[in-house]
Short mmCIF file of C-alpha atoms (C1' of nucleotides) in Angstrom, two decimals:
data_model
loop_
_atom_site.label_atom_id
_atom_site.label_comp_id
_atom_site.label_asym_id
_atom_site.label_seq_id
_atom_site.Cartn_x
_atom_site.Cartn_y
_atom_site.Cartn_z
CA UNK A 51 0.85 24.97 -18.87
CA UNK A 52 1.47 25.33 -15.19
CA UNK A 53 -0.45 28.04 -13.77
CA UNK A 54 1.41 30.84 -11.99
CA UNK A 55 2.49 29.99 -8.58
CA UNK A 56 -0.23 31.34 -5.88
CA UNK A 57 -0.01 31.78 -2.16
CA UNK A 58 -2.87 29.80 -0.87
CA UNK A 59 -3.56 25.82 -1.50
CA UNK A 60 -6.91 25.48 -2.20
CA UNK A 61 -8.02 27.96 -3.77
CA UNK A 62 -6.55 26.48 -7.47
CA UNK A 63 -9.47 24.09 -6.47
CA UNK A 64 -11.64 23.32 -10.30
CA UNK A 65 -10.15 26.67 -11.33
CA UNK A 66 -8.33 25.52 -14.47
CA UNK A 67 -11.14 24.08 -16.55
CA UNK A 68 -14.99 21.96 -16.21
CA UNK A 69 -15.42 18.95 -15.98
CA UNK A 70 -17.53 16.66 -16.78
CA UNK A 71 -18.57 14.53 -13.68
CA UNK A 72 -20.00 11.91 -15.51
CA UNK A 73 -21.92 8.91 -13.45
CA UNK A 74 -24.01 5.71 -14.55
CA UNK A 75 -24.76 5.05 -17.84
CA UNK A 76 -22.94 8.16 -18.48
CA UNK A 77 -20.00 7.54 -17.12
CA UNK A 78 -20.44 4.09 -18.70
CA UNK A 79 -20.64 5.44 -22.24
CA UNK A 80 -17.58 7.60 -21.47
CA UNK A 81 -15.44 4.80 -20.20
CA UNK A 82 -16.17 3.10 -23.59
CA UNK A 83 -15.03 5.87 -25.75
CA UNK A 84 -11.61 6.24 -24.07
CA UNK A 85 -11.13 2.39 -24.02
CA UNK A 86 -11.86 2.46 -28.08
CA UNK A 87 -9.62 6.29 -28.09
CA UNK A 88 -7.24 4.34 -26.78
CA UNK A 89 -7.14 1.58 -29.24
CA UNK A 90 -8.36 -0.88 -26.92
CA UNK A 91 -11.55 -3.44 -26.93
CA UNK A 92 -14.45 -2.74 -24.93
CA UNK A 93 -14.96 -6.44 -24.30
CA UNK A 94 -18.40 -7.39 -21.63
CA UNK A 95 -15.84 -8.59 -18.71
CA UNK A 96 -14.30 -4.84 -19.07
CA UNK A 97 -17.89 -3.16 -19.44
CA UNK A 98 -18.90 -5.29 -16.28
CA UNK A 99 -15.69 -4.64 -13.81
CA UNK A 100 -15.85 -0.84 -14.95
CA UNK A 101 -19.90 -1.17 -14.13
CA UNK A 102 -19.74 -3.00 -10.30
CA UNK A 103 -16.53 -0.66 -9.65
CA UNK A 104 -18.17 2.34 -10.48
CA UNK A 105 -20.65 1.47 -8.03
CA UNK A 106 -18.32 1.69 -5.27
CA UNK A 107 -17.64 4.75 -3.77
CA UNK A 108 -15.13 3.84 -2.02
CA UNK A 109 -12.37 2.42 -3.03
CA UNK A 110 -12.65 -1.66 -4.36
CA UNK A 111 -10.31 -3.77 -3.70
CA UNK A 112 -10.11 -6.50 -6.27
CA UNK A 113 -11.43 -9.39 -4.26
CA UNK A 114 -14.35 -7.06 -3.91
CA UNK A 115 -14.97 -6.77 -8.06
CA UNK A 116 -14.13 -10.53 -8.47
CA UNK A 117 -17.11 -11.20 -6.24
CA UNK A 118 -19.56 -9.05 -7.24
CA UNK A 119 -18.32 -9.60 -11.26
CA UNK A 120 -18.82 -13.40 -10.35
CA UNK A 121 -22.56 -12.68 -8.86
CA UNK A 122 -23.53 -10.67 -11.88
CA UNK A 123 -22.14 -13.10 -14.82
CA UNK A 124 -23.18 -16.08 -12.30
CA UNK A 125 -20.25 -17.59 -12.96
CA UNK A 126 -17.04 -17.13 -10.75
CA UNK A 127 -14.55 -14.61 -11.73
CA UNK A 128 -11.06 -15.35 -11.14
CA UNK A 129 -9.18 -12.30 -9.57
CA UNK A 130 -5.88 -12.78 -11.80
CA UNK A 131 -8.52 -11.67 -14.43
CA UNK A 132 -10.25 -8.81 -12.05
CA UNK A 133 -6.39 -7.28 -11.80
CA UNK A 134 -5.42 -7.69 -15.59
CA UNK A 135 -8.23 -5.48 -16.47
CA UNK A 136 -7.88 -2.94 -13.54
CA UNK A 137 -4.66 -2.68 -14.44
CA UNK A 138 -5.39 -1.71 -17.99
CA UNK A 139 -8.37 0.81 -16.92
CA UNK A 140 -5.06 2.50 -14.79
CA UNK A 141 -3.18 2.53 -17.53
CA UNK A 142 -5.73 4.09 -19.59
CA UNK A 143 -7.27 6.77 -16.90
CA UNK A 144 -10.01 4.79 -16.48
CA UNK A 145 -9.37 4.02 -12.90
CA UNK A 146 -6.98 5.18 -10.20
CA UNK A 147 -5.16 2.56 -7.57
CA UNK A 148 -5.57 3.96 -4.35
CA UNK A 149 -2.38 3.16 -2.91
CA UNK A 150 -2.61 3.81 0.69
CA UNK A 151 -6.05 0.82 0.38
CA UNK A 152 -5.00 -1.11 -1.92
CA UNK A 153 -7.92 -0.97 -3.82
CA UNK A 154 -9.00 0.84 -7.49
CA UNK A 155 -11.64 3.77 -7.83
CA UNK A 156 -13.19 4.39 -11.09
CA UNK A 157 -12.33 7.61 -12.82
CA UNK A 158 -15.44 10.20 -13.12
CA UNK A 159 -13.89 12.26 -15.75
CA UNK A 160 -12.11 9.32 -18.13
CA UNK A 161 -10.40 10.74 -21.00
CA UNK A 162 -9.32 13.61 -18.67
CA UNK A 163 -6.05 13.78 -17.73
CA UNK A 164 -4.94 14.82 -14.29
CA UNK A 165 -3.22 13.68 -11.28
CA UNK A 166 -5.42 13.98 -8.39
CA UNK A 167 -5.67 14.15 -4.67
CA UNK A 168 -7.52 11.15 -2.75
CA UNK A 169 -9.05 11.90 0.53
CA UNK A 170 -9.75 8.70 2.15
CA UNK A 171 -11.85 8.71 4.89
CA UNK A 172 -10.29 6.41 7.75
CA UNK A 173 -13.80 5.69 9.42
CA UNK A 174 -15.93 5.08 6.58
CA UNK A 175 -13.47 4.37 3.87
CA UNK A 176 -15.20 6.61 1.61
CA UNK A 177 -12.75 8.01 -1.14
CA UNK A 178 -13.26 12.11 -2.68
CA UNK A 179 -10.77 13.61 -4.75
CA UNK A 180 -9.60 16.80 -5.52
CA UNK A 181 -8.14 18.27 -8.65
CA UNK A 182 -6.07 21.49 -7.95
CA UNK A 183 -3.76 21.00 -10.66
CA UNK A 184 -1.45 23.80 -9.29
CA UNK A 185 -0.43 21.51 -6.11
CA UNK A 186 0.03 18.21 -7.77
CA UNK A 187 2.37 20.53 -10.41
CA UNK A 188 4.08 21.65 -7.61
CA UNK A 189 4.64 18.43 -7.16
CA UNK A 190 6.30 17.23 -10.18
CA UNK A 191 8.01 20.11 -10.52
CA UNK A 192 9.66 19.36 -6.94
CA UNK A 193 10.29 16.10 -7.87
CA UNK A 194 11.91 16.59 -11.41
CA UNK A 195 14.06 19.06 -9.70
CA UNK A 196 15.27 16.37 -7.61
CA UNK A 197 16.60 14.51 -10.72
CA UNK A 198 13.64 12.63 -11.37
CA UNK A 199 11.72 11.35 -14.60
CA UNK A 200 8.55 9.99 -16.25
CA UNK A 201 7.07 10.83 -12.83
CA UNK A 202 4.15 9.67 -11.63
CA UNK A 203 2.30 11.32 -8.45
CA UNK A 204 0.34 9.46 -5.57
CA UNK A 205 -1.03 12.40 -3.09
CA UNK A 206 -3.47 10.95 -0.59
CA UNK A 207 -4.80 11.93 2.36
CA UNK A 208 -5.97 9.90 5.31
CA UNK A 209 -8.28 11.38 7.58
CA UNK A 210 -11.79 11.57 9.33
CA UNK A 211 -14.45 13.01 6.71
CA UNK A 212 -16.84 15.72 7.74
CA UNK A 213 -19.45 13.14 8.06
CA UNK A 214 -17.63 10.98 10.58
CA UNK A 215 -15.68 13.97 12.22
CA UNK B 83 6.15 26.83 14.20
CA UNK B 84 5.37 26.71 10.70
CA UNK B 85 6.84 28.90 8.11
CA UNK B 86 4.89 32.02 5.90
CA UNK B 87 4.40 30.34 2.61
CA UNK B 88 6.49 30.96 0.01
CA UNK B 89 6.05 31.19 -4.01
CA UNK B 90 7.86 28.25 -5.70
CA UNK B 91 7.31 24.59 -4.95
CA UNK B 92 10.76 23.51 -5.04
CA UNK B 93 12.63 26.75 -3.14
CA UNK B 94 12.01 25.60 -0.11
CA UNK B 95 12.77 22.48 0.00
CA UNK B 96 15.00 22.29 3.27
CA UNK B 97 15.27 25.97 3.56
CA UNK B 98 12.96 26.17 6.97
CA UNK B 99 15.46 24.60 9.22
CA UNK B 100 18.62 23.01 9.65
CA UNK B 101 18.01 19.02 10.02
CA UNK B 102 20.62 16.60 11.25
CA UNK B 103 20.81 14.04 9.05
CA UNK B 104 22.06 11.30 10.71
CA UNK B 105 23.47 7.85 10.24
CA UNK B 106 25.14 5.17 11.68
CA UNK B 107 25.24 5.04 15.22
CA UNK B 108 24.47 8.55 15.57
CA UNK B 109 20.90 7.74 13.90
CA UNK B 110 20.27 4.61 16.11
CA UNK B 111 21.48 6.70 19.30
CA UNK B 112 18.25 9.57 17.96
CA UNK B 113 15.99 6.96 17.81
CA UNK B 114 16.53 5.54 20.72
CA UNK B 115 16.53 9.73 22.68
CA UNK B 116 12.81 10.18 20.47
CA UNK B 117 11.90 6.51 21.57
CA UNK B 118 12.51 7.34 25.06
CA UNK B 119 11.37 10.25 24.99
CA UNK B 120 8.05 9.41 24.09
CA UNK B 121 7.57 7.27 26.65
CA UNK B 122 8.27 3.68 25.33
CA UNK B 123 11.41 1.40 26.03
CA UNK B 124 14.55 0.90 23.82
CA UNK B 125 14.76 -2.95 23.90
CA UNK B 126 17.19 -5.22 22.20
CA UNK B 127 14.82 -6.21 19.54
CA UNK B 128 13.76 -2.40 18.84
CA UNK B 129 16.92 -1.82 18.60
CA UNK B 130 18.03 -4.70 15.99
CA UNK B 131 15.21 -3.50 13.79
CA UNK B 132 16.03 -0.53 13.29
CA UNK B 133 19.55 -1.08 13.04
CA UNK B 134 19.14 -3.61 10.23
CA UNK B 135 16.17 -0.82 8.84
CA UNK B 136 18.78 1.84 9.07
CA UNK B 137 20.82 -0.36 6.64
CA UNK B 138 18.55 -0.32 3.63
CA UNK B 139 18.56 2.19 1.36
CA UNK B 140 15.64 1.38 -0.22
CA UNK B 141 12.00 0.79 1.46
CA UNK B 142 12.30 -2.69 3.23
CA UNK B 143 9.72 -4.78 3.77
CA UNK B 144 8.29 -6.37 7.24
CA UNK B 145 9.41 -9.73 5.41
CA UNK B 146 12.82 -8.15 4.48
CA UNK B 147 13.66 -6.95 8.07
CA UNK B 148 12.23 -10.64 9.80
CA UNK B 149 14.81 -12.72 7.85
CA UNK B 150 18.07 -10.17 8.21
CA UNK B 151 17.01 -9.72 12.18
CA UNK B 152 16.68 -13.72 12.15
CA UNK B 153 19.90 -14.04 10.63
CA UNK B 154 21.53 -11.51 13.93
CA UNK B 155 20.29 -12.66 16.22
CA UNK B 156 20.36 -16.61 15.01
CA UNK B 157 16.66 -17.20 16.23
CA UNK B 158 13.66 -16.95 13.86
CA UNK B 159 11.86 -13.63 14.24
CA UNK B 160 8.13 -13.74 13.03
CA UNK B 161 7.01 -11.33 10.87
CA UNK B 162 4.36 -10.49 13.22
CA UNK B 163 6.89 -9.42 15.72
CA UNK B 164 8.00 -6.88 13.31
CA UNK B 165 4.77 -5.66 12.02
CA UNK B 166 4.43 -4.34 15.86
CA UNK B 167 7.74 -3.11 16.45
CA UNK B 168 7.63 -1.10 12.87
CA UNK B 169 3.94 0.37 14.05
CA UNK B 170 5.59 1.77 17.06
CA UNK B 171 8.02 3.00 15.14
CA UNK B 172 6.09 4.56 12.81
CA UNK B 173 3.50 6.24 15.32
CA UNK B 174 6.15 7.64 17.20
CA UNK B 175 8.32 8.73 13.58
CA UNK B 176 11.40 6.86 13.84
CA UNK B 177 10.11 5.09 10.72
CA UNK B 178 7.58 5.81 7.75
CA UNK B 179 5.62 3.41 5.62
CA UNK B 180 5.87 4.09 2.12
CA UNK B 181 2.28 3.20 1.29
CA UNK B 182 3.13 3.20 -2.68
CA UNK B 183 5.67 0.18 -1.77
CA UNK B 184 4.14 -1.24 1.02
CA UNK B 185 7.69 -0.85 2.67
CA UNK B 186 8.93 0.81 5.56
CA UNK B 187 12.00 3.46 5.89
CA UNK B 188 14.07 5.01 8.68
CA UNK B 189 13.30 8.59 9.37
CA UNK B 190 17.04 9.93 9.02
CA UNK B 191 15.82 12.68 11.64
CA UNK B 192 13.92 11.38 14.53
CA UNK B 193 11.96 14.28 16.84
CA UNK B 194 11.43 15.95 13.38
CA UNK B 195 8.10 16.15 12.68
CA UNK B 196 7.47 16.53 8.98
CA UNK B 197 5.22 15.49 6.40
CA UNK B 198 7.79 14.63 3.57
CA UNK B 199 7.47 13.82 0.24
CA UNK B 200 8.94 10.55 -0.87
CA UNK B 201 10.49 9.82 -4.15
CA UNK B 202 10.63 6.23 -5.39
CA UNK B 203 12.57 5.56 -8.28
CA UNK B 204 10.63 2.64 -10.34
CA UNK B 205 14.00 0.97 -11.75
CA UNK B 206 16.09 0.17 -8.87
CA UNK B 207 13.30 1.52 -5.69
CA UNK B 208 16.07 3.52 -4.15
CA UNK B 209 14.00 6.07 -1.97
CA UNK B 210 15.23 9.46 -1.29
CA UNK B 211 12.68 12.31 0.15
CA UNK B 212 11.96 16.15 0.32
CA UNK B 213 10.91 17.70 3.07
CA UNK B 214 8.80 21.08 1.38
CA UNK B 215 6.46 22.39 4.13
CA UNK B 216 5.07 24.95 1.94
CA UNK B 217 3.95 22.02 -0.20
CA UNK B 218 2.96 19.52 2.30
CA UNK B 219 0.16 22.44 4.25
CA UNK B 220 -0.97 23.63 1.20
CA UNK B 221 -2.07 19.58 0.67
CA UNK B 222 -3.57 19.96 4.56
CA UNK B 223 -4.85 22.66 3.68
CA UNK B 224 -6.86 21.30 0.54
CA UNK B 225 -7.58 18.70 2.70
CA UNK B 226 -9.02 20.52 5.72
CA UNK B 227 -11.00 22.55 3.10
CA UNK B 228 -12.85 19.65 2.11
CA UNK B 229 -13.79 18.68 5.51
CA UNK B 230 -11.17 16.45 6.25
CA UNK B 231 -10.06 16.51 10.16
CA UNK B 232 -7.03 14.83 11.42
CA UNK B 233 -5.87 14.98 8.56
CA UNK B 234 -2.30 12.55 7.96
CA UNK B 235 -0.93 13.44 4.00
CA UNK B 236 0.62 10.30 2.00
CA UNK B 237 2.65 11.94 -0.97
CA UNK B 238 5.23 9.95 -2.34
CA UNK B 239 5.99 10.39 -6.06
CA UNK B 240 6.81 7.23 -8.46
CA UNK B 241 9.44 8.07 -11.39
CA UNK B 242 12.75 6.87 -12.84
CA UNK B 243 15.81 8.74 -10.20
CA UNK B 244 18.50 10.52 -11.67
CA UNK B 245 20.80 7.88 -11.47
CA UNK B 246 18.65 5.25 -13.62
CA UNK B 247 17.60 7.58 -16.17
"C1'" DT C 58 -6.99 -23.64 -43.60
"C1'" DT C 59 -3.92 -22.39 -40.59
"C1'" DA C 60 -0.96 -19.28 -38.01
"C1'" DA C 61 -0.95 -15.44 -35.01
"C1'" DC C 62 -2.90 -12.67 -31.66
"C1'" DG C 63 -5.60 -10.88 -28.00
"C1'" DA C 64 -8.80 -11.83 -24.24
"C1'" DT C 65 -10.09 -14.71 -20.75
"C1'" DG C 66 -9.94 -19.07 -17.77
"C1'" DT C 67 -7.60 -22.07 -14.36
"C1'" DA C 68 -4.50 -23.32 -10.87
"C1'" DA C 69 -0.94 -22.58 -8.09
"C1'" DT C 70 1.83 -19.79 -5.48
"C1'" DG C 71 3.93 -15.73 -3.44
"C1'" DT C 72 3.58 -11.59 -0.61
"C1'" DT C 73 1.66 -8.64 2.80
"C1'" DG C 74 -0.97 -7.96 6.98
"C1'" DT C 75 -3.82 -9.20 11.29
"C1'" DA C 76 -6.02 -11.73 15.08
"C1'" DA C 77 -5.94 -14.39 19.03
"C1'" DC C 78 -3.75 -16.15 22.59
"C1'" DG C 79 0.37 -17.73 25.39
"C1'" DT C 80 4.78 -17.01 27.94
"C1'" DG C 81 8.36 -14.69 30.43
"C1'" DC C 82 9.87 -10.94 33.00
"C1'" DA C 83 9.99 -6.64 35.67
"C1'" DT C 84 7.67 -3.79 38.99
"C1'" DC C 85 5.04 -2.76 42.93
"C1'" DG C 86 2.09 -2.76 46.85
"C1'" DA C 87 0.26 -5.86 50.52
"C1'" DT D 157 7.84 -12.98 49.96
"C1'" DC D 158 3.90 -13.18 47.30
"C1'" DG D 159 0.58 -12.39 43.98
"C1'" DA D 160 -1.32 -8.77 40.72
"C1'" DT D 161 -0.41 -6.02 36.93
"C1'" DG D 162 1.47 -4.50 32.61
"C1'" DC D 163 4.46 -4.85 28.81
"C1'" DA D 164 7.36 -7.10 25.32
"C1'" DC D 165 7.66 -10.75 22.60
"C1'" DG D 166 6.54 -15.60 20.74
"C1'" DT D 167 3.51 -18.79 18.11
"C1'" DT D 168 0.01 -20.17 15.19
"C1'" DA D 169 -3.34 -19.55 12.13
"C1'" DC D 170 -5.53 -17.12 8.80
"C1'" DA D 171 -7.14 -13.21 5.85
"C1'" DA D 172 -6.18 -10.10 2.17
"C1'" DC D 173 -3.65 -8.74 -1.76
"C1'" DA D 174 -1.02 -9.89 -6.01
"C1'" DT D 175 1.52 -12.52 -9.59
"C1'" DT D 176 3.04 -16.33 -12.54
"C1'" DA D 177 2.58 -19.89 -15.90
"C1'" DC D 178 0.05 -22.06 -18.90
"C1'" DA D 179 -4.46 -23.47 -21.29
"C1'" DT D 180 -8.51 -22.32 -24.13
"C1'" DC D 181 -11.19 -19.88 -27.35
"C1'" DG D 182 -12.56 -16.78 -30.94
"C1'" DT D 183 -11.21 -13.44 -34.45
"C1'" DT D 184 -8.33 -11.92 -37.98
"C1'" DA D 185 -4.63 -12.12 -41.58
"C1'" DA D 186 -1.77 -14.74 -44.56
#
DNA sequence: TTAACGATGTAATGTTGTAACGTGCATCGA
DNA sequence: TCGATGCACGTTACAACATTACATCGTTAA
């Protein structure tokens, strides 16, 4: 499961297997099938917050998705009901709470299963991750040595991106 | 400076060097030397906050710290007031903000310089952290790899502790 | 038909974080 | 001694993020 250990970070970088970097409709249609996989209802108020957050690329907070929700139904979206479903897309790998902005990201790969590595870009606020599932093990496994359980990840990094460097 | 990397994620936690883990006085009397020492003043209200910061064993809030530094020193302290105090304190590493909690902890080593790895348990949000270097570069190094500059690693891992298992 | 359930709406409130500006005090050179 | 400067801290207001409690509505199962 865990790949042997290796001396330099990034080179684990994609290694372990493809993905699928889905996007629009695509990405869309993906969302869906996870939702359903995951014996839930893909209802129009969850196929419209996953649509305007996947629009974002950075991270949306979710005053952002209430507004833009509330432009595109023309009708105002409450935020209590922006949270209840972002919380369910987390809960179902659909989207990832970036913790260090307070704010969601849709997932590219739903249905995928990973912890990943935010870079958040502290000019721009742009958000890229990286999967190098050999570090974030490292992780757990430094964590579960310490005693811990059911554990759960958040690796971030805040920085300047190569654009705004 | 830093040490060769090393094979296993967990072996090295707190193998590179020998910290002094402080508390009680002894920790206020480091902060105060790495306060100093960097240039900014040890005050009376610096001082109370991170006594009464010291105190908690779990990640306090700004809030948390304003009403037990009111309660001291018998005169309302705004939460803005800490906010600032808790910045300084963060930029110069006598305190970290654990993003996942939006909470703030003493460093138990001032004039340490680390990334560390927090663990927060989810049941009663005691906090406890590793310092793993080889861990924490090979995430700067990912990082840097991508283009990232200046680069300032959040990793804090959610899960149940030991004791709440 | 009606009871149960899940999804969403509505309103209120709680928590976290920042901005803008004012006051008091110590220091320092004229 | 006097004013200028800089820093710490106070005060107020507000912005941003998040949750709670309860109501409504449509679908499904008894």
């Amino acid at each position: 499961m865990i790949d042997p250990p290796h001396a330099s970070a990034y080179i684990g970088i994609m290694a372990a297997h493809h993905h699928h970097e889905h996007a629009g409709a695509s990405l869309a249609q993906a969302a869906e099938a996870a939702l359903v996989e995951a014996g839930e209802q893909w209802t129009d108020m969850r196929s419209d917050i996953f649509a305007v957050l996947a629009t974002f690329e950075k991270p949306a907070s979710a005053y952002d998705i209430a507004d833009l929700v509330s432009q595109r139904r023309g009708k105002r979206v409450a935020p209590n009901s922006v949270y209840r479903i972002l919380d369910l897309f987390v809960t179902t790998n659909l989207a990832r709470r970036v913790e260090s902005a307070n704010a969601y990201i849709a997932n590219s790969h739903p249905g995928c299963l990973h912890d990943c590595i935010f870079l958040i870009c502290d000019s721009c606020g742009t958000a890229t991750h990286i999967d190098d599932d050999a570090l974030t093990m490292s992780v757990r496994a430094a964590a579960e040595h310490a005693g811990f359980a059911q554990v759960r990840p958040v690796i971030e990094v805040r920085g300047k991106c190569a654009d705004c460097d």
